[in-house]
PDB file of C-alpha atoms in Angstrom:
ATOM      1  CA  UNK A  17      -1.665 -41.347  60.134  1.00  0.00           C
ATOM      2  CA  UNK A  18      -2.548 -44.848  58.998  1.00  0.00           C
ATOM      3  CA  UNK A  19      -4.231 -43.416  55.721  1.00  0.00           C
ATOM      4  CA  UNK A  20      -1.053 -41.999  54.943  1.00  0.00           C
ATOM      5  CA  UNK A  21       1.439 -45.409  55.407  1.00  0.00           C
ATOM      6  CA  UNK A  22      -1.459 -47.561  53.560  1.00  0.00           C
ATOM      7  CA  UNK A  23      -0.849 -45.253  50.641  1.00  0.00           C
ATOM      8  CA  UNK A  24       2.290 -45.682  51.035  1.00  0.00           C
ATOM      9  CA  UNK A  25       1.504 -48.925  49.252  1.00  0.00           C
ATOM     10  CA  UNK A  26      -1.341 -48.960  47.770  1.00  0.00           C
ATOM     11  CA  UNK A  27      -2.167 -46.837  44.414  1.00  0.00           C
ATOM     12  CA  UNK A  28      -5.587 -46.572  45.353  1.00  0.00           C
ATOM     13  CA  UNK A  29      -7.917 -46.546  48.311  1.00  0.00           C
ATOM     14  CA  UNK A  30     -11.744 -46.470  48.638  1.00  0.00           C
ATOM     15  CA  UNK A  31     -13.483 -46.518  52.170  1.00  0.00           C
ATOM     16  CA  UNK A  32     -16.736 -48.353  51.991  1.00  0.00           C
ATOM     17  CA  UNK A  33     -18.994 -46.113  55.260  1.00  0.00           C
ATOM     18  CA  UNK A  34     -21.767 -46.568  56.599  1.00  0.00           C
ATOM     19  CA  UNK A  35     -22.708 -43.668  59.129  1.00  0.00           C
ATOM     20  CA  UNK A  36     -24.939 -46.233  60.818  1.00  0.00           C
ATOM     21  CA  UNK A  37     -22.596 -48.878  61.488  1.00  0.00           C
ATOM     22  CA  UNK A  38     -23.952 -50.746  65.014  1.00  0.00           C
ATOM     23  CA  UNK A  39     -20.495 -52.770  64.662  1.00  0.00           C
ATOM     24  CA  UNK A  40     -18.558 -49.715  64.385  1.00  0.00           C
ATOM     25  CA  UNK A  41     -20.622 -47.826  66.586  1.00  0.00           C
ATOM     26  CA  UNK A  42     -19.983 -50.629  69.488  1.00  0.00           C
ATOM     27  CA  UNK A  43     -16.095 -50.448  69.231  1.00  0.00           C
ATOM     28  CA  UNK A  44     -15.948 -46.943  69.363  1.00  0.00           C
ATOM     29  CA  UNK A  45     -17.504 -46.898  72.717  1.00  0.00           C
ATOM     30  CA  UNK A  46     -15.409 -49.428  73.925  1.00  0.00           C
ATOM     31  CA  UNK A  47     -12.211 -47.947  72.818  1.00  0.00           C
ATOM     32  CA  UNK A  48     -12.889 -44.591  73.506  1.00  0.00           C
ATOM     33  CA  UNK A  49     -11.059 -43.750  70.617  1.00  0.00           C
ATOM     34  CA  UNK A  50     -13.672 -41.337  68.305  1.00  0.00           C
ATOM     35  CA  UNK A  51     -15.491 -41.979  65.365  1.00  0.00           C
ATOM     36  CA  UNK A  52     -14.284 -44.537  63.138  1.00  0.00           C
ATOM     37  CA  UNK A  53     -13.385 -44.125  59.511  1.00  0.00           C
ATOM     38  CA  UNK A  54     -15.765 -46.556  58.348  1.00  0.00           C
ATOM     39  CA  UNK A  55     -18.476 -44.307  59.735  1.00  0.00           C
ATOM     40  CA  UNK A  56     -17.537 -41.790  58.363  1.00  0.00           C
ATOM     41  CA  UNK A  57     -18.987 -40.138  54.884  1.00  0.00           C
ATOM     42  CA  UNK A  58     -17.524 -37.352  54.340  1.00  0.00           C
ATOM     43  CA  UNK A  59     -14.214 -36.236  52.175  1.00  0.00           C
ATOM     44  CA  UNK A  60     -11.329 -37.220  53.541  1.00  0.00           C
ATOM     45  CA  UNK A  61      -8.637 -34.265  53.386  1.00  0.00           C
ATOM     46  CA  UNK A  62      -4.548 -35.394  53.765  1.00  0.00           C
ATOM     47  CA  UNK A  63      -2.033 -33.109  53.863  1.00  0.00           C
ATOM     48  CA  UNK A  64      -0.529 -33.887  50.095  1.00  0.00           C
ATOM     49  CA  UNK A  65      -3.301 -33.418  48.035  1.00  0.00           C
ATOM     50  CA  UNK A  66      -1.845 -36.316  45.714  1.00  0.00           C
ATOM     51  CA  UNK A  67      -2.786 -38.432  48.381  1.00  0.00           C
ATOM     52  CA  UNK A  68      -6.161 -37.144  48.444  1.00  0.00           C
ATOM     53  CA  UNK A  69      -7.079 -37.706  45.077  1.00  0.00           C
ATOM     54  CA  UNK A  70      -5.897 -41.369  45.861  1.00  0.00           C
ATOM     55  CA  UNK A  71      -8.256 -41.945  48.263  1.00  0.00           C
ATOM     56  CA  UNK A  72     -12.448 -42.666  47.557  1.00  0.00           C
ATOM     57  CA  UNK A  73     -15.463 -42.752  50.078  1.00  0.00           C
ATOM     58  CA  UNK A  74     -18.617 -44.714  49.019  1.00  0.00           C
ATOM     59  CA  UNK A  75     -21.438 -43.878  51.240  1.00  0.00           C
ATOM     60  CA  UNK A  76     -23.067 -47.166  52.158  1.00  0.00           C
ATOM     61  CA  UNK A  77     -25.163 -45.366  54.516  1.00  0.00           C
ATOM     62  CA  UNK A  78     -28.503 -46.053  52.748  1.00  0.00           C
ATOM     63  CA  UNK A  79     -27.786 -49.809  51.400  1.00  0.00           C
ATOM     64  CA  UNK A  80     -30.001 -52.308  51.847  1.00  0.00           C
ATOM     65  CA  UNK A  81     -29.236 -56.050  52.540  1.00  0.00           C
ATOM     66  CA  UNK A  82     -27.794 -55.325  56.056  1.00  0.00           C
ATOM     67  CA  UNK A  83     -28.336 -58.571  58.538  1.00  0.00           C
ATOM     68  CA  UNK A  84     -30.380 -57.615  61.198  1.00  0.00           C
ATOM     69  CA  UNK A  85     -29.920 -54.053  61.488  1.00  0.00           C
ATOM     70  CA  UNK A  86     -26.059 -54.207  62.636  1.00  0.00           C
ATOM     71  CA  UNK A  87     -25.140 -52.795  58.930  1.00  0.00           C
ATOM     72  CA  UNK A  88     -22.057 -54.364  58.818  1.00  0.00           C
ATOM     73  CA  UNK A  89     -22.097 -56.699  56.479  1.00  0.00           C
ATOM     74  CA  UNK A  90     -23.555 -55.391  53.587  1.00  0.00           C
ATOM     75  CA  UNK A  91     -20.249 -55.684  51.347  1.00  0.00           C
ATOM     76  CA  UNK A  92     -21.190 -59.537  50.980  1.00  0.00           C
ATOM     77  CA  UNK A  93     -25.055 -59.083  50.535  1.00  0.00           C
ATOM     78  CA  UNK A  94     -25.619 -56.074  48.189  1.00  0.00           C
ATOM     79  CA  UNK A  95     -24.632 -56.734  44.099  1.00  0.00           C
ATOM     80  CA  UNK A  96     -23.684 -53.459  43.792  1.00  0.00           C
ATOM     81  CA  UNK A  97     -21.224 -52.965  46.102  1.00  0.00           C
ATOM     82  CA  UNK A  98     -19.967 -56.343  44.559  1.00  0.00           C
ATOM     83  CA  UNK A  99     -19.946 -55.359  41.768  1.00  0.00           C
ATOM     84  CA  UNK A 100     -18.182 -52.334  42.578  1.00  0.00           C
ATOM     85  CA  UNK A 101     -15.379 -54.532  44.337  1.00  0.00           C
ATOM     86  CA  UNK A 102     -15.069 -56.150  41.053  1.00  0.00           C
ATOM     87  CA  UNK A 103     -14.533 -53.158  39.026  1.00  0.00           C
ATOM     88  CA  UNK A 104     -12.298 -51.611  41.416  1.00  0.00           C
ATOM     89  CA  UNK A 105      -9.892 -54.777  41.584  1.00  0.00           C
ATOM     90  CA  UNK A 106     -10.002 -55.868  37.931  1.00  0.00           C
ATOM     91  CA  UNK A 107      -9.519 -51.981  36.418  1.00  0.00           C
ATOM     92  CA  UNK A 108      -7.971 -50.303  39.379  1.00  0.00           C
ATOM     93  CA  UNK A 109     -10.060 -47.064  38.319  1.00  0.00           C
ATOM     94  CA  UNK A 110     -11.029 -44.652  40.969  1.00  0.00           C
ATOM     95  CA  UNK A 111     -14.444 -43.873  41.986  1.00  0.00           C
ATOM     96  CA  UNK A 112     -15.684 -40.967  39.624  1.00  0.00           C
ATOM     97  CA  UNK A 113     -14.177 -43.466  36.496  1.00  0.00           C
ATOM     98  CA  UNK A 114     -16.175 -46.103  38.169  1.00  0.00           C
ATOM     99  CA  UNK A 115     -20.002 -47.343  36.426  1.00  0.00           C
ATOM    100  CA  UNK A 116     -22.056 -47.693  39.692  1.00  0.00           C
ATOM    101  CA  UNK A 117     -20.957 -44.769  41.309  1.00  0.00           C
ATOM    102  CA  UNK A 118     -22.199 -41.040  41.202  1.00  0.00           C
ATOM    103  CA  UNK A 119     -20.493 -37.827  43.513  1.00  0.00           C
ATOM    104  CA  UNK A 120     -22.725 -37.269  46.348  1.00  0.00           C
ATOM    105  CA  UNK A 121     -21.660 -33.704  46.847  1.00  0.00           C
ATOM    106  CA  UNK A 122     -23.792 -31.271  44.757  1.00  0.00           C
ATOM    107  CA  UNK A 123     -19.966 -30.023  43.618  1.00  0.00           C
ATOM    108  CA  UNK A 124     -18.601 -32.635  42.253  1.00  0.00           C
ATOM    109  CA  UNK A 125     -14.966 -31.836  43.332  1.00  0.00           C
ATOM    110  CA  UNK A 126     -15.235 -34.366  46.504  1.00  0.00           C
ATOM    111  CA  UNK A 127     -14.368 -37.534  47.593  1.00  0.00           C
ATOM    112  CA  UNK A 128     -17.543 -38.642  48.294  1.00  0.00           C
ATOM    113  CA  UNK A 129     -19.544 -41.206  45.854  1.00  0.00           C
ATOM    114  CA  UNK A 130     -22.905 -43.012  46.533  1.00  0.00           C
ATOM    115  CA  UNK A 131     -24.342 -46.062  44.250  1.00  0.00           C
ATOM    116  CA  UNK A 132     -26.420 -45.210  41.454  1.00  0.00           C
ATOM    117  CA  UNK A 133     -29.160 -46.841  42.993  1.00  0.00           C
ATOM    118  CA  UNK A 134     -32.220 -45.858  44.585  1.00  0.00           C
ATOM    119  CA  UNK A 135     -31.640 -46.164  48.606  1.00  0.00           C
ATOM    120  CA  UNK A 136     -33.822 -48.463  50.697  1.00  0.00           C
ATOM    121  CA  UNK A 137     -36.715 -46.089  51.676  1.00  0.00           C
ATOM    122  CA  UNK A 138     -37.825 -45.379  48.307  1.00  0.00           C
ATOM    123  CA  UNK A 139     -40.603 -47.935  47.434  1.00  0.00           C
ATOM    124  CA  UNK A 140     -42.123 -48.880  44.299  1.00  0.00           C
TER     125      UNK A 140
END
């Protein structure tokens, strides 16, 4: 698939999803074509397992700093999924080697990473 020939050159991947995507959500009903990959956050299996180890999912599902609710745009807005762009480009490290970034699977043996921040809902 198209995960496959992107790693065909690139080292590295990491999907930034957001579950909640309006954006997303919107061209999948038009196309007809099933869930996106950028809503989805959940591992990602490929058939070499190489690959798989290649690629990282960050949940962005419960980021703040969306604009108005579309949730879409939060790669601009949020300093920590800046700052995670930055470490990712300057050190090339994958998620779990990454500082902001904790497994979201009780495992550990996933794919899946979150921020180590507290998500939007939780007040002070």
């Amino acid at each position: 698939g198209d995960l496959e020939r992107l790693l065909r050159i690139c080292d590295r991947v990491t999907l930034y999803c957001d579950s909640e995507d309006t954006a997303l959500l919107s061209s999948e009903f038009m196309s007809r074509r099933g869930r996106s990959i950028g809503r989805r956050s959940m591992p990602i299996a490929l058939r070499d397992r190489a690959d798989t180890r290649r690629v990282d999912v960050v949940d962005c599902t419960s980021m703040d700093a969306n604009v108005a609710y579309i949730r879409h745009s939060y790669f601009d807005l949020n300093v920590h999924v800046v700052g995670d762009f930055q470490e990712l480009i300057t050190t090339g490290r994958s998620a779990s080697q990454r500082g902001r970034l904790v497994h979201a699977a009780a495992e550990r043996t996933g794919n899946v990473f979150s921020f180590l921040a507290p998500p939007v809902f939780i007040s002070w």
